[in-house]
JSON list of C-alpha atoms in Angstrom, two decimals:
[
{"chain": "A", "resi": 1, "resn": "MET", "atom": "CA", "xyz": [41.57, -17.99, 98.67]},
{"chain": "A", "resi": 2, "resn": "SER", "atom": "CA", "xyz": [44.32, -15.49, 98.02]},
{"chain": "A", "resi": 3, "resn": "PHE", "atom": "CA", "xyz": [44.65, -12.08, 99.62]},
{"chain": "A", "resi": 4, "resn": "GLY", "atom": "CA", "xyz": [47.06, -9.21, 100.22]},
{"chain": "A", "resi": 5, "resn": "TYR", "atom": "CA", "xyz": [48.14, -8.44, 103.76]},
{"chain": "A", "resi": 6, "resn": "LYS", "atom": "CA", "xyz": [48.11, -4.72, 102.97]},
{"chain": "A", "resi": 7, "resn": "HIS", "atom": "CA", "xyz": [44.33, -5.05, 102.43]},
{"chain": "A", "resi": 8, "resn": "GLY", "atom": "CA", "xyz": [43.78, -6.98, 105.68]},
{"chain": "A", "resi": 9, "resn": "VAL", "atom": "CA", "xyz": [43.58, -10.64, 106.64]},
{"chain": "A", "resi": 10, "resn": "PRO", "atom": "CA", "xyz": [40.22, -12.11, 105.60]},
{"chain": "A", "resi": 11, "resn": "PRO", "atom": "CA", "xyz": [37.86, -13.01, 108.43]},
{"chain": "A", "resi": 12, "resn": "ASP", "atom": "CA", "xyz": [36.31, -16.44, 108.87]},
{"chain": "A", "resi": 13, "resn": "VAL", "atom": "CA", "xyz": [39.06, -18.56, 107.34]},
{"chain": "A", "resi": 14, "resn": "ASP", "atom": "CA", "xyz": [40.29, -21.80, 108.87]},
{"chain": "A", "resi": 15, "resn": "LEU", "atom": "CA", "xyz": [43.96, -21.60, 107.93]},
{"chain": "A", "resi": 16, "resn": "VAL", "atom": "CA", "xyz": [46.16, -18.65, 106.89]},
{"chain": "A", "resi": 17, "resn": "LEU", "atom": "CA", "xyz": [49.45, -19.33, 105.11]},
{"chain": "A", "resi": 18, "resn": "ASP", "atom": "CA", "xyz": [51.91, -16.48, 104.55]},
{"chain": "A", "resi": 19, "resn": "CYS", "atom": "CA", "xyz": [53.62, -16.52, 101.14]},
{"chain": "A", "resi": 20, "resn": "ARG", "atom": "CA", "xyz": [55.66, -13.35, 101.66]},
{"chain": "A", "resi": 21, "resn": "PHE", "atom": "CA", "xyz": [58.85, -15.39, 102.15]},
{"chain": "A", "resi": 22, "resn": "LEU", "atom": "CA", "xyz": [58.74, -16.53, 98.51]},
{"chain": "A", "resi": 23, "resn": "PRO", "atom": "CA", "xyz": [60.63, -14.50, 95.86]},
{"chain": "A", "resi": 24, "resn": "ASN", "atom": "CA", "xyz": [58.47, -11.58, 94.76]},
{"chain": "A", "resi": 25, "resn": "PRO", "atom": "CA", "xyz": [57.79, -11.11, 91.02]},
{"chain": "A", "resi": 26, "resn": "HIS", "atom": "CA", "xyz": [56.73, -7.52, 91.79]},
{"chain": "A", "resi": 27, "resn": "TRP", "atom": "CA", "xyz": [60.43, -6.62, 91.71]},
{"chain": "A", "resi": 28, "resn": "VAL", "atom": "CA", "xyz": [60.87, -7.99, 88.17]},
{"chain": "A", "resi": 29, "resn": "GLU", "atom": "CA", "xyz": [59.84, -5.10, 85.93]},
{"chain": "A", "resi": 30, "resn": "GLU", "atom": "CA", "xyz": [58.33, -7.16, 83.10]},
{"chain": "A", "resi": 31, "resn": "LEU", "atom": "CA", "xyz": [56.34, -9.32, 85.56]},
{"chain": "A", "resi": 32, "resn": "ARG", "atom": "CA", "xyz": [54.96, -6.50, 87.71]},
{"chain": "A", "resi": 33, "resn": "PRO", "atom": "CA", "xyz": [51.81, -5.78, 85.63]},
{"chain": "A", "resi": 34, "resn": "LEU", "atom": "CA", "xyz": [50.87, -9.47, 85.50]},
{"chain": "A", "resi": 35, "resn": "THR", "atom": "CA", "xyz": [49.08, -11.51, 88.17]},
{"chain": "A", "resi": 36, "resn": "GLY", "atom": "CA", "xyz": [49.39, -15.00, 89.58]},
{"chain": "A", "resi": 37, "resn": "LEU", "atom": "CA", "xyz": [46.77, -16.07, 87.05]},
{"chain": "A", "resi": 38, "resn": "ASN", "atom": "CA", "xyz": [49.33, -15.57, 84.27]},
{"chain": "A", "resi": 39, "resn": "PRO", "atom": "CA", "xyz": [51.60, -18.52, 83.39]},
{"chain": "A", "resi": 40, "resn": "GLU", "atom": "CA", "xyz": [54.66, -16.25, 83.54]},
{"chain": "A", "resi": 41, "resn": "ILE", "atom": "CA", "xyz": [54.03, -15.52, 87.22]},
{"chain": "A", "resi": 42, "resn": "GLN", "atom": "CA", "xyz": [53.18, -19.14, 88.01]},
{"chain": "A", "resi": 43, "resn": "ASP", "atom": "CA", "xyz": [56.42, -20.23, 86.31]},
{"chain": "A", "resi": 44, "resn": "TYR", "atom": "CA", "xyz": [58.47, -17.58, 88.13]},
{"chain": "A", "resi": 45, "resn": "VAL", "atom": "CA", "xyz": [57.07, -18.40, 91.58]},
{"chain": "A", "resi": 46, "resn": "GLY", "atom": "CA", "xyz": [57.32, -22.13, 90.89]},
{"chain": "A", "resi": 47, "resn": "SER", "atom": "CA", "xyz": [60.92, -21.95, 89.68]},
{"chain": "A", "resi": 48, "resn": "PHE", "atom": "CA", "xyz": [62.44, -21.73, 93.17]},
{"chain": "A", "resi": 49, "resn": "GLU", "atom": "CA", "xyz": [63.41, -24.68, 95.36]},
{"chain": "A", "resi": 50, "resn": "LEU", "atom": "CA", "xyz": [61.88, -22.77, 98.28]},
{"chain": "A", "resi": 51, "resn": "THR", "atom": "CA", "xyz": [58.49, -22.89, 96.54]},
{"chain": "A", "resi": 52, "resn": "GLU", "atom": "CA", "xyz": [58.80, -26.64, 96.00]},
{"chain": "A", "resi": 53, "resn": "GLN", "atom": "CA", "xyz": [59.68, -27.17, 99.66]},
{"chain": "A", "resi": 54, "resn": "PHE", "atom": "CA", "xyz": [56.72, -25.04, 100.72]},
{"chain": "A", "resi": 55, "resn": "MET", "atom": "CA", "xyz": [54.33, -26.91, 98.43]},
{"chain": "A", "resi": 56, "resn": "ASP", "atom": "CA", "xyz": [55.57, -30.29, 99.69]},
{"chain": "A", "resi": 57, "resn": "ARG", "atom": "CA", "xyz": [55.13, -29.31, 103.33]},
{"chain": "A", "resi": 58, "resn": "MET", "atom": "CA", "xyz": [51.82, -27.53, 102.80]},
{"chain": "A", "resi": 59, "resn": "THR", "atom": "CA", "xyz": [50.25, -30.37, 100.83]},
{"chain": "A", "resi": 60, "resn": "SER", "atom": "CA", "xyz": [51.42, -32.81, 103.52]},
{"chain": "A", "resi": 61, "resn": "LEU", "atom": "CA", "xyz": [49.68, -30.62, 106.09]},
{"chain": "A", "resi": 62, "resn": "LEU", "atom": "CA", "xyz": [46.49, -30.62, 104.01]},
{"chain": "A", "resi": 63, "resn": "ASP", "atom": "CA", "xyz": [46.75, -34.41, 103.60]},
{"chain": "A", "resi": 64, "resn": "PHE", "atom": "CA", "xyz": [46.71, -34.60, 107.40]},
{"chain": "A", "resi": 65, "resn": "LEU", "atom": "CA", "xyz": [44.08, -31.92, 108.07]},
{"chain": "A", "resi": 66, "resn": "LEU", "atom": "CA", "xyz": [41.43, -32.63, 105.45]},
{"chain": "A", "resi": 67, "resn": "PRO", "atom": "CA", "xyz": [40.41, -36.09, 106.73]},
{"chain": "A", "resi": 68, "resn": "ALA", "atom": "CA", "xyz": [40.43, -34.77, 110.31]},
{"chain": "A", "resi": 69, "resn": "PHE", "atom": "CA", "xyz": [38.08, -31.93, 109.36]},
{"chain": "A", "resi": 70, "resn": "VAL", "atom": "CA", "xyz": [35.79, -34.39, 107.55]},
{"chain": "A", "resi": 71, "resn": "ASN", "atom": "CA", "xyz": [35.78, -36.66, 110.62]},
{"chain": "A", "resi": 72, "resn": "GLU", "atom": "CA", "xyz": [34.59, -33.68, 112.66]},
{"chain": "A", "resi": 73, "resn": "GLY", "atom": "CA", "xyz": [31.67, -33.18, 110.29]},
{"chain": "A", "resi": 74, "resn": "ARG", "atom": "CA", "xyz": [33.16, -30.23, 108.42]},
{"chain": "A", "resi": 75, "resn": "SER", "atom": "CA", "xyz": [32.46, -30.14, 104.71]},
{"chain": "A", "resi": 76, "resn": "VAL", "atom": "CA", "xyz": [34.46, -26.98, 103.97]},
{"chain": "A", "resi": 77, "resn": "LEU", "atom": "CA", "xyz": [38.00, -25.94, 104.89]},
{"chain": "A", "resi": 78, "resn": "THR", "atom": "CA", "xyz": [38.91, -22.38, 103.92]},
{"chain": "A", "resi": 79, "resn": "VAL", "atom": "CA", "xyz": [42.62, -21.86, 103.35]},
{"chain": "A", "resi": 80, "resn": "ALA", "atom": "CA", "xyz": [43.82, -18.30, 102.75]},
{"chain": "A", "resi": 81, "resn": "PHE", "atom": "CA", "xyz": [47.19, -17.67, 101.11]},
{"chain": "A", "resi": 82, "resn": "GLY", "atom": "CA", "xyz": [48.56, -14.17, 101.67]},
{"chain": "A", "resi": 83, "resn": "CYS", "atom": "CA", "xyz": [51.29, -12.07, 100.11]},
{"chain": "A", "resi": 84, "resn": "THR", "atom": "CA", "xyz": [51.94, -8.35, 100.27]},
{"chain": "A", "resi": 85, "resn": "GLY", "atom": "CA", "xyz": [49.47, -7.09, 97.67]},
{"chain": "A", "resi": 86, "resn": "GLY", "atom": "CA", "xyz": [47.52, -10.24, 96.84]},
{"chain": "A", "resi": 87, "resn": "ARG", "atom": "CA", "xyz": [48.32, -10.13, 93.13]},
{"chain": "A", "resi": 88, "resn": "HIS", "atom": "CA", "xyz": [51.28, -12.45, 92.49]},
{"chain": "A", "resi": 89, "resn": "ARG", "atom": "CA", "xyz": [52.60, -15.05, 94.95]},
{"chain": "A", "resi": 90, "resn": "SER", "atom": "CA", "xyz": [49.42, -15.82, 96.88]},
{"chain": "A", "resi": 91, "resn": "VAL", "atom": "CA", "xyz": [47.40, -16.11, 93.66]},
{"chain": "A", "resi": 92, "resn": "ALA", "atom": "CA", "xyz": [49.93, -18.45, 92.04]},
{"chain": "A", "resi": 93, "resn": "ILE", "atom": "CA", "xyz": [50.12, -20.65, 95.16]},
{"chain": "A", "resi": 94, "resn": "ALA", "atom": "CA", "xyz": [46.33, -20.74, 95.56]},
{"chain": "A", "resi": 95, "resn": "GLU", "atom": "CA", "xyz": [45.96, -21.81, 91.92]},
{"chain": "A", "resi": 96, "resn": "ARG", "atom": "CA", "xyz": [48.64, -24.47, 92.28]},
{"chain": "A", "resi": 97, "resn": "THR", "atom": "CA", "xyz": [47.03, -25.75, 95.48]},
{"chain": "A", "resi": 98, "resn": "ALA", "atom": "CA", "xyz": [43.63, -25.91, 93.78]},
{"chain": "A", "resi": 99, "resn": "ALA", "atom": "CA", "xyz": [45.16, -27.98, 90.97]},
{"chain": "A", "resi": 100, "resn": "TRP", "atom": "CA", "xyz": [46.68, -30.34, 93.56]},
{"chain": "A", "resi": 101, "resn": "LEU", "atom": "CA", "xyz": [43.31, -30.66, 95.33]},
{"chain": "A", "resi": 102, "resn": "ARG", "atom": "CA", "xyz": [41.64, -31.54, 92.00]},
{"chain": "A", "resi": 103, "resn": "GLU", "atom": "CA", "xyz": [44.27, -34.25, 91.50]},
{"chain": "A", "resi": 104, "resn": "GLN", "atom": "CA", "xyz": [43.23, -35.62, 94.90]},
{"chain": "A", "resi": 105, "resn": "GLY", "atom": "CA", "xyz": [39.62, -35.87, 93.68]},
{"chain": "A", "resi": 106, "resn": "MET", "atom": "CA", "xyz": [38.34, -32.78, 95.50]},
{"chain": "A", "resi": 107, "resn": "THR", "atom": "CA", "xyz": [36.43, -29.81, 94.11]},
{"chain": "A", "resi": 108, "resn": "PRO", "atom": "CA", "xyz": [38.08, -26.65, 95.42]},
{"chain": "A", "resi": 109, "resn": "GLN", "atom": "CA", "xyz": [36.54, -23.22, 95.03]},
{"chain": "A", "resi": 110, "resn": "VAL", "atom": "CA", "xyz": [39.11, -20.49, 94.47]},
{"chain": "A", "resi": 111, "resn": "ARG", "atom": "CA", "xyz": [38.63, -16.80, 95.18]},
{"chain": "A", "resi": 112, "resn": "HIS", "atom": "CA", "xyz": [41.29, -14.14, 94.60]},
{"chain": "A", "resi": 113, "resn": "ARG", "atom": "CA", "xyz": [40.09, -11.30, 96.78]},
{"chain": "A", "resi": 114, "resn": "ASP", "atom": "CA", "xyz": [42.71, -8.68, 95.94]},
{"chain": "A", "resi": 115, "resn": "VAL", "atom": "CA", "xyz": [44.05, -9.69, 92.51]},
{"chain": "A", "resi": 116, "resn": "ALA", "atom": "CA", "xyz": [42.46, -6.67, 90.79]},
{"chain": "A", "resi": 117, "resn": "LYS", "atom": "CA", "xyz": [43.59, -4.08, 93.36]}
]
């Protein structure tokens, strides 16, 4: 799930990850009207070493957590990625994480709560 902090943190999630430390495409005039569903935003957010470091650490955390949740009888883990407005960074990271989960043989469901706001 992706969301914007300015619209409130979603209730009933298991893990919230803040993406506001990543470079913000909102400040790039030609990228502002786009969303994290657009390849241009995904490429921009993904072009920074900081993003790669975050993805490496976050996927390692999920590698650790997912089997532990399954062992506790949980069939769903809701991860919420937040950025300021919920249109760019959090959406791009949620999409990239969903792709990684599919590569691991899982079937993620992705919801972008604030992408249209």
